Amino acid sequence: MGWTRAIGLMSGTSLDGVDIALIETDGEAIRVGKGHNNFLEPLGPTGYRGYSDDEKALLRAATRDAEAVVLPGDRPGRLPEAEAFVTQAHAEAVERFLAENGLKPSDIDVIGFHGQTVIHRPDQRLSVQVGDGQALAARLGIPVVSDLRRADIEAGGQGAPLVPVFHKALAEASGFAGPFGILNIGGVANATLIDSKGGVIAFDTGPGNALIDEWMQEREGKNLDDGGRTAARGRADEPLLAWLLMHPFFFRKPPKSLDRNWFSHKLAGQLSTEDGAATLTAFTARAVARALDHAPEIPTRWIVAGGGARNGELVRLLTYHLRAEITTADAIGWSSAYLEAQAFAYLAVRSMLGLPITFPATTGVREPITGGVLARP
Ligand SMILES: Nc1ncnc2c1ncn2[C@@H]1O[C@H](COP(=O)(O)OP(=O)(O)OP(=O)(O)O)[C@@H](O)[C@H]1O
Ligand SMILES: CC(=O)N[C@H]1[C@@H]2OC[C@@H](O2)[C@@H](O)[C@@H]1O[C@H](C)C(=O)O
């Protein structure tokens, strides 16, 4: 089969905005190369639509109201409003992206639409991403694959992480050999470990940036700790850190996944702004290092992606705790910021072709299965 042109849309647990990326794939290989089809970026163009403070507040309220969800279709409290907003924001984002890149809807074969996670409780077979795939397909005139976590959850998997199958394809396209790790630091952090025989295991390592962001919001009214500069001025509270790392999540064998609201920045409540930032940043780094307890082969190299790759203090701590070479995804020609969006484009194509997207070693599902719900315009 030829190349399928797909757009991926991701609104992550940081609740910062919609990431957009276009890639071409046959469902296995990814088309790579500067300049192919006049695209300047190695995989394809990317775009972003940030959320305003009011929009973020709506999404935060939705994650609180989602505590009352029992069945995947339940939409208590402000969830209907949040779902309509998420759909609308993604539609606007795609329309602008197409216009900016001189593309028409008919140039795109499929869209992979993650939606916004409002609750993730795999042990109760529940993971809800709000966003209406059918409405998005109808508005844009492009087929949309959404609900990519549902089949895995229903089959007893964790429903996350979904990105590892893309990590593996990307590593193959780049000719990398294991053992190495790929670390995504979003609101929550997740790792994919590829051994020297090409075997993959993947799991969430623990918190990513979410606690740091919330801490900075509460103390300084800022969205993030730029470069990790506040954390770099503080000193981590070692007893608190040791206690945080006693949480049963870190002792559980993978596959495992985390709800962004499992841990709270309020755990550092009694500390100064700098020491709290230092403690929460160290918590993320040491939680990542605990991944090594579960690694069949210790990675000699880590590729770090996601917004956390821009937190210099976090990357410094990771270098220390992982005792390995650390490169950012950008430094090797991958995209730190858009890797997940690219992954959802890839997953949508695999879904359309009925190819597996999750595996026993990535989500704990019993056998490799496909997933996603296709909506036609
Ligand atoms: N310059 C920076 N300094 C420090 N942190 C940064 C910087 N830029 C981005 N970040 C962090 O990255 C976060 C955004 O990361 P990203 O876009 O990977 O999250 P996400 O899409 O929500 O991810 P996920 O779905 O994996 O949770 C911001 O909320 C912030 O914490
Ligand atoms: C339930 C959910 O939305 N989980 C996210 C979150 O953000 C990072 C980590 O936790 C990961 O498990 C997942 O996202 C990525 C895209 C994934 O599924 O691979």
CSV table of C-alpha atoms and ligand atoms in Angstrom, one decimal:
chain,number,residue,atom,x,y,z
A,1,MET,CA,0.0,0.0,0.0
A,2,GLY,CA,1.1,3.6,-0.5
A,3,TRP,CA,1.6,6.4,2.0
A,4,THR,CA,-1.4,7.6,4.0
A,5,ARG,CA,-1.4,11.2,5.0
A,6,ALA,CA,-2.6,11.7,8.5
A,7,ILE,CA,-3.0,14.5,11.0
A,8,GLY,CA,-2.6,13.7,14.7
A,9,LEU,CA,-4.2,15.9,17.5
A,10,MET,CA,-3.1,15.7,21.1
A,11,SER,CA,-4.3,17.7,24.1
A,12,GLY,CA,-2.2,16.3,26.9
A,13,THR,CA,-2.4,16.1,30.7
A,14,SER,CA,-0.6,19.5,31.1
A,15,LEU,CA,-3.9,21.1,29.8
A,16,ASP,CA,-1.8,23.6,27.9
A,17,GLY,CA,-3.2,23.3,24.4
A,18,VAL,CA,-3.7,21.3,21.2
A,19,ASP,CA,-0.6,19.9,19.4
A,20,ILE,CA,-1.0,19.2,15.7
A,21,ALA,CA,1.2,17.2,13.4
A,22,LEU,CA,1.0,15.7,9.9
A,23,ILE,CA,2.9,12.6,9.0
A,24,GLU,CA,2.9,10.1,6.2
A,25,THR,CA,2.9,6.4,6.9
A,26,ASP,CA,1.8,3.0,5.5
A,27,GLY,CA,0.9,2.0,9.0
A,28,GLU,CA,4.3,0.4,9.7
A,29,ALA,CA,7.0,2.7,8.3
A,30,ILE,CA,7.1,6.4,8.8
A,31,ARG,CA,8.0,8.5,5.8
A,32,VAL,CA,11.0,10.5,6.8
A,33,GLY,CA,13.3,13.0,5.0
A,34,LYS,CA,13.7,16.7,4.8
A,35,GLY,CA,11.9,18.2,2.0
A,36,HIS,CA,9.6,15.3,0.9
A,37,ASN,CA,6.4,16.7,-0.6
A,38,ASN,CA,7.7,20.2,0.0
A,39,PHE,CA,7.5,19.8,3.8
A,40,LEU,CA,10.4,21.4,5.5
A,41,GLU,CA,10.3,19.4,8.7
A,42,PRO,CA,11.6,15.8,8.7
A,43,LEU,CA,8.2,14.2,9.2
A,44,GLY,CA,5.7,16.9,8.2
A,45,PRO,CA,4.5,20.3,9.4
A,46,THR,CA,3.3,20.9,13.0
A,47,GLY,CA,1.0,23.4,14.7
A,48,TYR,CA,-0.3,24.5,18.1
A,49,ARG,CA,-3.4,26.1,19.6
A,50,GLY,CA,-2.9,27.2,23.2
A,51,TYR,CA,-5.7,27.3,25.7
A,52,SER,CA,-6.6,30.7,27.4
A,53,ASP,CA,-6.7,30.8,31.1
A,54,ASP,CA,-10.5,30.5,31.0
A,55,GLU,CA,-10.3,27.5,28.8
A,56,LYS,CA,-7.8,25.9,31.1
A,57,ALA,CA,-10.1,26.6,34.0
A,58,LEU,CA,-12.9,24.8,32.2
A,59,LEU,CA,-10.7,21.8,31.6
A,60,ARG,CA,-9.6,21.7,35.2
A,61,ALA,CA,-13.2,21.9,36.4
A,62,ALA,CA,-14.0,19.0,34.0
A,63,THR,CA,-11.3,16.8,35.5
A,64,ARG,CA,-12.8,17.5,39.0
A,65,ASP,CA,-16.3,16.8,37.9
A,66,ALA,CA,-15.1,13.7,36.2
A,67,GLU,CA,-14.6,12.1,39.6
A,68,ALA,CA,-18.4,11.4,39.4
A,69,VAL,CA,-18.1,9.4,36.2
A,70,VAL,CA,-19.0,5.7,36.6
A,71,LEU,CA,-19.6,4.6,33.0
A,72,PRO,CA,-17.5,5.8,30.1
A,73,GLY,CA,-20.5,7.7,28.5
A,74,ASP,CA,-21.3,9.6,31.7
A,75,ARG,CA,-20.9,13.4,31.4
A,76,PRO,CA,-21.6,15.0,34.8
A,77,GLY,CA,-21.2,18.6,35.7
A,78,ARG,CA,-19.2,20.7,33.2
A,79,LEU,CA,-18.2,17.7,31.1
A,80,PRO,CA,-20.7,18.4,28.3
A,81,GLU,CA,-19.4,22.0,28.0
A,82,ALA,CA,-15.8,20.8,28.1
A,83,GLU,CA,-16.5,18.2,25.4
A,84,ALA,CA,-18.1,20.8,23.1
A,85,PHE,CA,-15.2,23.2,23.7
A,86,VAL,CA,-12.5,20.5,23.1
A,87,THR,CA,-14.2,19.5,19.8
A,88,GLN,CA,-14.5,23.2,18.7
A,89,ALA,CA,-10.9,24.0,19.7
A,90,HIS,CA,-9.5,21.1,17.7
A,91,ALA,CA,-11.6,21.9,14.7
A,92,GLU,CA,-10.4,25.5,14.7
A,93,ALA,CA,-6.8,24.3,15.2
A,94,VAL,CA,-7.0,22.0,12.1
A,95,GLU,CA,-8.7,24.6,10.0
A,96,ARG,CA,-5.9,27.1,10.7
A,97,PHE,CA,-3.2,24.4,10.2
A,98,LEU,CA,-4.6,23.4,6.8
A,99,ALA,CA,-4.8,27.1,5.7
A,100,GLU,CA,-1.2,27.8,7.0
A,101,ASN,CA,0.2,24.9,5.0
A,102,GLY,CA,-1.8,25.4,1.8
A,103,LEU,CA,-3.7,22.1,2.3
A,104,LYS,CA,-7.3,21.1,1.6
A,105,PRO,CA,-9.4,18.7,3.6
A,106,SER,CA,-9.2,16.3,0.7
A,107,ASP,CA,-5.4,16.2,1.0
A,108,ILE,CA,-5.8,14.5,4.4
A,109,ASP,CA,-6.8,10.8,4.6
A,110,VAL,CA,-7.5,10.6,8.3
A,111,ILE,CA,-7.2,12.4,11.6
A,112,GLY,CA,-6.2,10.8,14.9
A,113,PHE,CA,-8.0,12.6,17.7
A,114,HIS,CA,-6.9,11.9,21.2
A,115,GLY,CA,-9.3,14.3,23.0
A,116,GLN,CA,-8.7,15.5,26.6
A,117,THR,CA,-8.3,12.9,29.3
A,118,VAL,CA,-10.6,13.9,32.3
A,119,ILE,CA,-10.3,10.7,34.3
A,120,HIS,CA,-8.1,7.6,34.0
A,121,ARG,CA,-8.9,4.6,36.2
A,122,PRO,CA,-7.8,1.6,34.3
A,123,ASP,CA,-8.3,-0.7,37.3
A,124,GLN,CA,-12.0,0.2,37.1
A,125,ARG,CA,-11.9,-0.2,33.3
A,126,LEU,CA,-12.5,3.5,33.0
A,127,SER,CA,-10.6,6.1,30.9
A,128,VAL,CA,-12.5,9.0,29.5
A,129,GLN,CA,-11.2,11.4,26.8
A,130,VAL,CA,-13.7,14.1,26.0
A,131,GLY,CA,-14.1,15.2,22.4
A,132,ASP,CA,-16.6,14.3,19.8
A,133,GLY,CA,-15.0,12.4,16.8
A,134,GLN,CA,-18.2,12.3,14.7
A,135,ALA,CA,-18.8,16.1,15.1
A,136,LEU,CA,-15.1,16.8,14.2
A,137,ALA,CA,-15.3,14.6,11.1
A,138,ALA,CA,-18.5,16.3,10.0
A,139,ARG,CA,-17.2,19.8,10.5
A,140,LEU,CA,-13.8,19.2,8.8
A,141,GLY,CA,-15.0,16.8,6.1
A,142,ILE,CA,-12.1,14.4,7.0
A,143,PRO,CA,-12.4,10.9,8.6
A,144,VAL,CA,-11.6,10.9,12.3
A,145,VAL,CA,-10.3,8.1,14.5
A,146,SER,CA,-11.0,8.8,18.2
A,147,ASP,CA,-11.5,6.8,21.5
A,148,LEU,CA,-8.1,5.1,21.0
A,149,ARG,CA,-7.8,3.9,24.6
A,150,ARG,CA,-11.2,2.3,24.9
A,151,ALA,CA,-10.7,-1.1,23.3
A,152,ASP,CA,-7.6,-1.7,25.3
A,153,ILE,CA,-9.3,-0.7,28.6
A,154,GLU,CA,-12.2,-3.0,27.7
A,155,ALA,CA,-9.9,-5.9,27.1
A,156,GLY,CA,-8.3,-5.4,30.5
A,157,GLY,CA,-5.3,-3.3,29.5
A,158,GLN,CA,-4.2,0.0,31.1
A,159,GLY,CA,-5.3,2.0,28.0
A,160,ALA,CA,-1.9,3.9,28.2
A,161,PRO,CA,0.7,4.5,27.2
A,162,LEU,CA,-0.3,4.3,23.5
A,163,VAL,CA,2.8,6.0,22.0
A,164,PRO,CA,5.3,3.1,22.3
A,165,VAL,CA,4.4,1.5,19.0
A,166,PHE,CA,5.2,4.9,17.3
A,167,HIS,CA,8.5,5.2,19.4
A,168,LYS,CA,9.5,1.9,18.0
A,169,ALA,CA,8.8,2.8,14.4
A,170,LEU,CA,10.6,6.1,14.8
A,171,ALA,CA,13.6,4.4,16.3
A,172,GLU,CA,13.6,2.0,13.3
A,173,ALA,CA,13.4,4.8,10.9
A,174,SER,CA,16.4,6.4,12.6
A,175,GLY,CA,18.4,3.2,12.6
A,176,PHE,CA,18.8,3.1,16.4
A,177,ALA,CA,19.7,-0.1,18.2
A,178,GLY,CA,19.0,-0.7,21.9
A,179,PRO,CA,19.3,-0.7,24.8
A,180,PHE,CA,17.9,2.7,25.0
A,181,GLY,CA,15.0,4.5,26.5
A,182,ILE,CA,12.6,7.1,25.2
A,183,LEU,CA,11.1,9.4,27.9
A,184,ASN,CA,8.2,11.6,27.4
A,185,ILE,CA,7.7,14.2,30.1
A,186,GLY,CA,4.2,15.7,29.7
A,187,GLY,CA,1.9,16.3,32.7
A,188,VAL,CA,2.6,12.7,33.5
A,189,ALA,CA,5.8,11.0,32.3
A,190,ASN,CA,6.1,7.7,30.4
A,191,ALA,CA,9.0,5.6,29.3
A,192,THR,CA,9.5,3.2,26.4
A,193,LEU,CA,12.5,0.9,26.8
A,194,ILE,CA,13.9,-0.9,23.8
A,195,ASP,CA,16.4,-3.7,24.4
A,196,SER,CA,19.2,-4.8,22.2
A,197,LYS,CA,17.0,-7.4,20.4
A,198,GLY,CA,14.3,-4.8,19.6
A,199,GLY,CA,12.0,-5.9,22.5
A,200,VAL,CA,9.8,-3.1,23.9
A,201,ILE,CA,8.4,-2.5,27.4
A,202,ALA,CA,6.6,0.7,28.3
A,203,PHE,CA,4.8,2.3,31.2
A,204,ASP,CA,4.1,5.6,33.0
A,205,THR,CA,7.0,6.4,35.4
A,206,GLY,CA,5.0,8.8,37.6
A,207,PRO,CA,4.4,12.5,37.6
A,208,GLY,CA,5.9,14.7,34.8
A,209,ASN,CA,5.4,18.5,34.8
A,210,ALA,CA,1.8,18.7,36.2
A,211,LEU,CA,2.8,19.0,39.9
A,212,ILE,CA,5.5,21.6,39.1
A,213,ASP,CA,3.1,23.6,36.9
A,214,GLU,CA,0.5,23.6,39.6
A,215,TRP,CA,3.0,24.6,42.3
A,216,MET,CA,4.2,27.5,40.2
A,217,GLN,CA,0.6,28.5,39.5
A,218,GLU,CA,-0.3,28.5,43.2
A,219,ARG,CA,2.8,30.3,44.4
A,220,GLU,CA,3.7,32.6,41.6
A,221,GLY,CA,0.7,32.8,39.3
A,222,LYS,CA,2.9,31.3,36.5
A,223,ASN,CA,2.2,28.5,34.1
A,224,LEU,CA,5.5,26.7,34.5
A,225,ASP,CA,8.9,26.9,36.0
A,226,ASP,CA,10.8,28.2,33.0
A,227,GLY,CA,13.9,26.2,32.4
A,228,GLY,CA,13.6,24.8,36.0
A,229,ARG,CA,15.2,28.0,37.3
A,230,THR,CA,13.1,28.2,40.4
A,231,ALA,CA,13.8,24.6,41.3
A,232,ALA,CA,17.5,25.2,40.6
A,233,ARG,CA,17.5,27.9,43.4
A,234,GLY,CA,15.9,25.5,45.9
A,235,ARG,CA,16.9,22.5,47.9
A,236,ALA,CA,14.9,19.3,47.7
A,237,ASP,CA,13.3,18.1,51.0
A,238,GLU,CA,14.9,14.6,51.3
A,239,PRO,CA,12.5,13.1,53.9
A,240,LEU,CA,9.5,14.2,51.9
A,241,LEU,CA,11.0,12.8,48.7
A,242,ALA,CA,11.8,9.5,50.3
A,243,TRP,CA,8.2,9.3,51.6
A,244,LEU,CA,6.7,10.2,48.2
A,245,LEU,CA,8.8,7.5,46.6
A,246,MET,CA,7.3,4.9,49.0
A,247,HIS,CA,4.0,5.2,47.1
A,248,PRO,CA,2.9,1.7,46.0
A,249,PHE,CA,2.8,2.9,42.3
A,250,PHE,CA,6.6,2.9,42.2
A,251,PHE,CA,6.8,-0.7,43.4
A,252,ARG,CA,4.3,-2.0,41.0
A,253,LYS,CA,5.6,-4.0,38.0
A,254,PRO,CA,4.8,-2.6,34.6
A,255,PRO,CA,2.7,-2.2,32.6
A,256,LYS,CA,1.2,0.5,34.6
A,257,SER,CA,-0.3,4.0,34.0
A,258,LEU,CA,-1.2,7.0,36.1
A,259,ASP,CA,-4.1,9.4,36.5
A,260,ARG,CA,-2.7,13.0,36.5
A,261,ASN,CA,-4.6,13.7,39.7
A,262,TRP,CA,-3.1,10.8,41.7
A,263,PHE,CA,-0.4,13.0,43.2
A,264,SER,CA,-0.9,16.6,44.3
A,265,HIS,CA,1.5,19.5,44.5
A,266,LYS,CA,-0.1,20.3,47.9
A,267,LEU,CA,2.2,17.5,49.3
A,268,ALA,CA,4.9,20.1,49.3
A,269,GLY,CA,2.6,22.7,50.9
A,270,GLN,CA,4.8,23.7,53.9
A,271,LEU,CA,8.0,24.4,51.8
A,272,SER,CA,9.2,27.7,50.3
A,273,THR,CA,8.5,28.3,46.6
A,274,GLU,CA,12.1,27.3,45.6
A,275,ASP,CA,12.3,24.3,47.8
A,276,GLY,CA,8.9,23.0,46.8
A,277,ALA,CA,9.8,23.4,43.1
A,278,ALA,CA,13.1,21.6,43.8
A,279,THR,CA,11.3,18.8,45.6
A,280,LEU,CA,8.6,18.3,43.0
A,281,THR,CA,11.2,18.4,40.2
A,282,ALA,CA,13.4,15.9,42.0
A,283,PHE,CA,10.3,13.7,42.5
A,284,THR,CA,9.7,13.5,38.8
A,285,ALA,CA,13.4,12.7,38.1
A,286,ARG,CA,13.7,10.1,40.8
A,287,ALA,CA,10.4,8.5,39.8
A,288,VAL,CA,11.8,8.2,36.3
A,289,ALA,CA,15.0,6.6,37.7
A,290,ARG,CA,12.8,4.0,39.4
A,291,ALA,CA,12.0,2.8,35.9
A,292,LEU,CA,15.4,1.2,35.9
A,293,ASP,CA,14.2,-1.3,38.6
A,294,HIS,CA,11.9,-2.7,35.9
A,295,ALA,CA,14.3,-2.5,32.9
A,296,PRO,CA,15.3,-5.9,31.4
A,297,GLU,CA,18.4,-4.1,30.1
A,298,ILE,CA,19.7,-0.8,31.5
A,299,PRO,CA,19.5,1.8,28.8
A,300,THR,CA,22.9,3.4,27.9
A,301,ARG,CA,21.1,6.2,26.2
A,302,TRP,CA,17.9,8.1,26.8
A,303,ILE,CA,16.0,10.3,24.3
A,304,VAL,CA,13.9,12.9,26.2
A,305,ALA,CA,10.8,14.4,24.7
A,306,GLY,CA,7.7,16.4,25.8
A,307,GLY,CA,7.7,19.9,27.4
A,308,GLY,CA,9.8,18.6,30.3
A,309,ALA,CA,12.8,18.4,28.0
A,310,ARG,CA,12.9,22.2,28.2
A,311,ASN,CA,13.2,22.1,32.0
A,312,GLY,CA,17.0,22.3,32.3
A,313,GLU,CA,17.1,21.5,36.0
A,314,LEU,CA,14.9,18.4,35.4
A,315,VAL,CA,17.2,17.2,32.6
A,316,ARG,CA,20.3,17.8,34.9
A,317,LEU,CA,18.7,15.7,37.6
A,318,LEU,CA,17.8,13.0,35.1
A,319,THR,CA,21.4,12.9,33.8
A,320,TYR,CA,22.6,12.3,37.3
A,321,HIS,CA,20.0,9.7,38.3
A,322,LEU,CA,19.9,7.7,35.0
A,323,ARG,CA,23.6,7.6,34.7
A,324,ALA,CA,23.3,7.5,30.9
A,325,GLU,CA,23.8,9.7,27.9
A,326,ILE,CA,20.7,12.0,27.6
A,327,THR,CA,19.7,13.6,24.3
A,328,THR,CA,16.6,15.7,23.6
A,329,ALA,CA,14.4,14.5,20.8
A,330,ASP,CA,15.0,17.8,19.0
A,331,ALA,CA,18.8,17.2,19.0
A,332,ILE,CA,18.4,14.0,16.9
A,333,GLY,CA,15.9,15.4,14.5
A,334,TRP,CA,12.7,14.1,16.2
A,335,SER,CA,10.3,16.6,17.7
A,336,SER,CA,10.1,17.1,21.4
A,337,ALA,CA,7.0,19.1,21.3
A,338,TYR,CA,5.0,17.2,18.6
A,339,LEU,CA,6.0,13.6,19.0
A,340,GLU,CA,2.7,12.7,20.7
A,341,ALA,CA,0.7,14.4,18.0
A,342,GLN,CA,2.7,12.5,15.4
A,343,ALA,CA,2.0,9.3,17.3
A,344,PHE,CA,-1.7,9.9,17.1
A,345,ALA,CA,-1.5,10.4,13.4
A,346,TYR,CA,0.4,7.0,13.2
A,347,LEU,CA,-2.1,5.3,15.5
A,348,ALA,CA,-5.1,6.5,13.4
A,349,VAL,CA,-3.6,4.9,10.3
A,350,ARG,CA,-2.9,1.7,12.1
A,351,SER,CA,-6.5,1.7,13.4
A,352,MET,CA,-7.9,2.2,9.9
A,353,LEU,CA,-5.8,-0.8,8.8
A,354,GLY,CA,-6.9,-2.9,11.7
A,355,LEU,CA,-3.3,-3.2,12.9
A,356,PRO,CA,-2.5,-3.6,16.6
A,357,ILE,CA,-1.8,-0.4,18.6
A,358,THR,CA,-1.4,-1.9,22.1
A,359,PHE,CA,0.6,-4.9,23.3
A,360,PRO,CA,1.0,-7.0,26.5
A,361,ALA,CA,4.3,-5.3,27.3
A,362,THR,CA,2.9,-1.7,26.7
A,363,THR,CA,-0.5,-1.8,28.4
A,364,GLY,CA,-0.8,-5.3,29.9
A,365,VAL,CA,-3.5,-6.2,27.4
A,366,ARG,CA,-3.7,-10.0,27.0
A,367,GLU,CA,-2.8,-10.0,23.3
A,368,PRO,CA,-1.9,-7.3,20.8
A,369,ILE,CA,-5.1,-5.5,19.7
A,370,THR,CA,-6.2,-2.6,17.5
A,371,GLY,CA,-8.4,0.2,18.8
A,372,GLY,CA,-10.0,3.5,17.9
A,373,VAL,CA,-13.5,4.4,16.5
A,374,LEU,CA,-13.7,5.6,13.0
A,375,ALA,CA,-16.1,8.5,12.2
A,376,ARG,CA,-16.7,9.4,8.6
A,377,PRO,CA,-17.8,12.9,7.6
B,1,LIG,N1,10.6,26.3,28.9
B,1,LIG,C1,10.1,25.4,29.7
B,1,LIG,N2,10.6,25.3,31.0
B,1,LIG,C2,10.1,24.4,31.8
B,1,LIG,N3,9.0,23.6,31.5
B,1,LIG,C3,8.5,23.7,30.3
B,1,LIG,C4,9.0,24.6,29.4
B,1,LIG,N4,8.2,24.5,28.3
B,1,LIG,C5,7.3,23.6,28.5
B,1,LIG,N5,7.4,23.1,29.8
B,1,LIG,C6,6.6,22.1,30.4
B,1,LIG,O1,6.0,21.2,29.5
B,1,LIG,C7,4.6,21.2,29.7
B,1,LIG,C8,3.9,20.9,28.4
B,1,LIG,O2,4.4,19.6,28.0
B,1,LIG,P1,3.7,18.7,26.9
B,1,LIG,O3,3.2,19.6,25.8
B,1,LIG,O4,4.7,17.6,26.5
B,1,LIG,O5,2.5,18.2,27.8
B,1,LIG,P2,1.3,17.4,27.3
B,1,LIG,O6,1.0,17.5,25.8
B,1,LIG,O7,0.2,17.8,28.2
B,1,LIG,O8,1.8,15.9,27.6
B,1,LIG,P3,1.2,14.5,28.1
B,1,LIG,O9,0.1,14.1,27.2
B,1,LIG,O10,2.4,13.6,27.8
B,1,LIG,O11,0.9,14.6,29.5
B,1,LIG,C9,4.2,22.5,30.3
B,1,LIG,O12,3.0,22.4,31.0
B,1,LIG,C10,5.5,22.8,31.2
B,1,LIG,O13,5.3,22.2,32.4
B,2,LIG,C1,-4.7,8.5,30.3
B,2,LIG,C2,-3.8,9.5,29.6
B,2,LIG,O1,-4.2,10.4,28.9
B,2,LIG,N1,-2.5,9.3,29.8
B,2,LIG,C3,-1.4,10.1,29.1
B,2,LIG,C4,-0.7,10.8,30.2
B,2,LIG,O2,0.3,11.7,29.6
B,2,LIG,C5,1.5,10.9,29.5
B,2,LIG,C6,1.2,9.6,30.0
B,2,LIG,O3,0.1,9.9,30.9
B,2,LIG,C7,0.6,8.6,29.0
B,2,LIG,O4,0.3,7.4,29.6
B,2,LIG,C8,-0.6,9.2,28.3
B,2,LIG,O5,-0.3,9.8,27.1
B,2,LIG,C9,0.5,9.4,26.0
B,2,LIG,C10,0.2,10.2,24.8
B,2,LIG,C11,0.3,7.9,25.7
B,2,LIG,O6,-0.8,7.3,25.8
B,2,LIG,O7,1.3,7.3,25.2
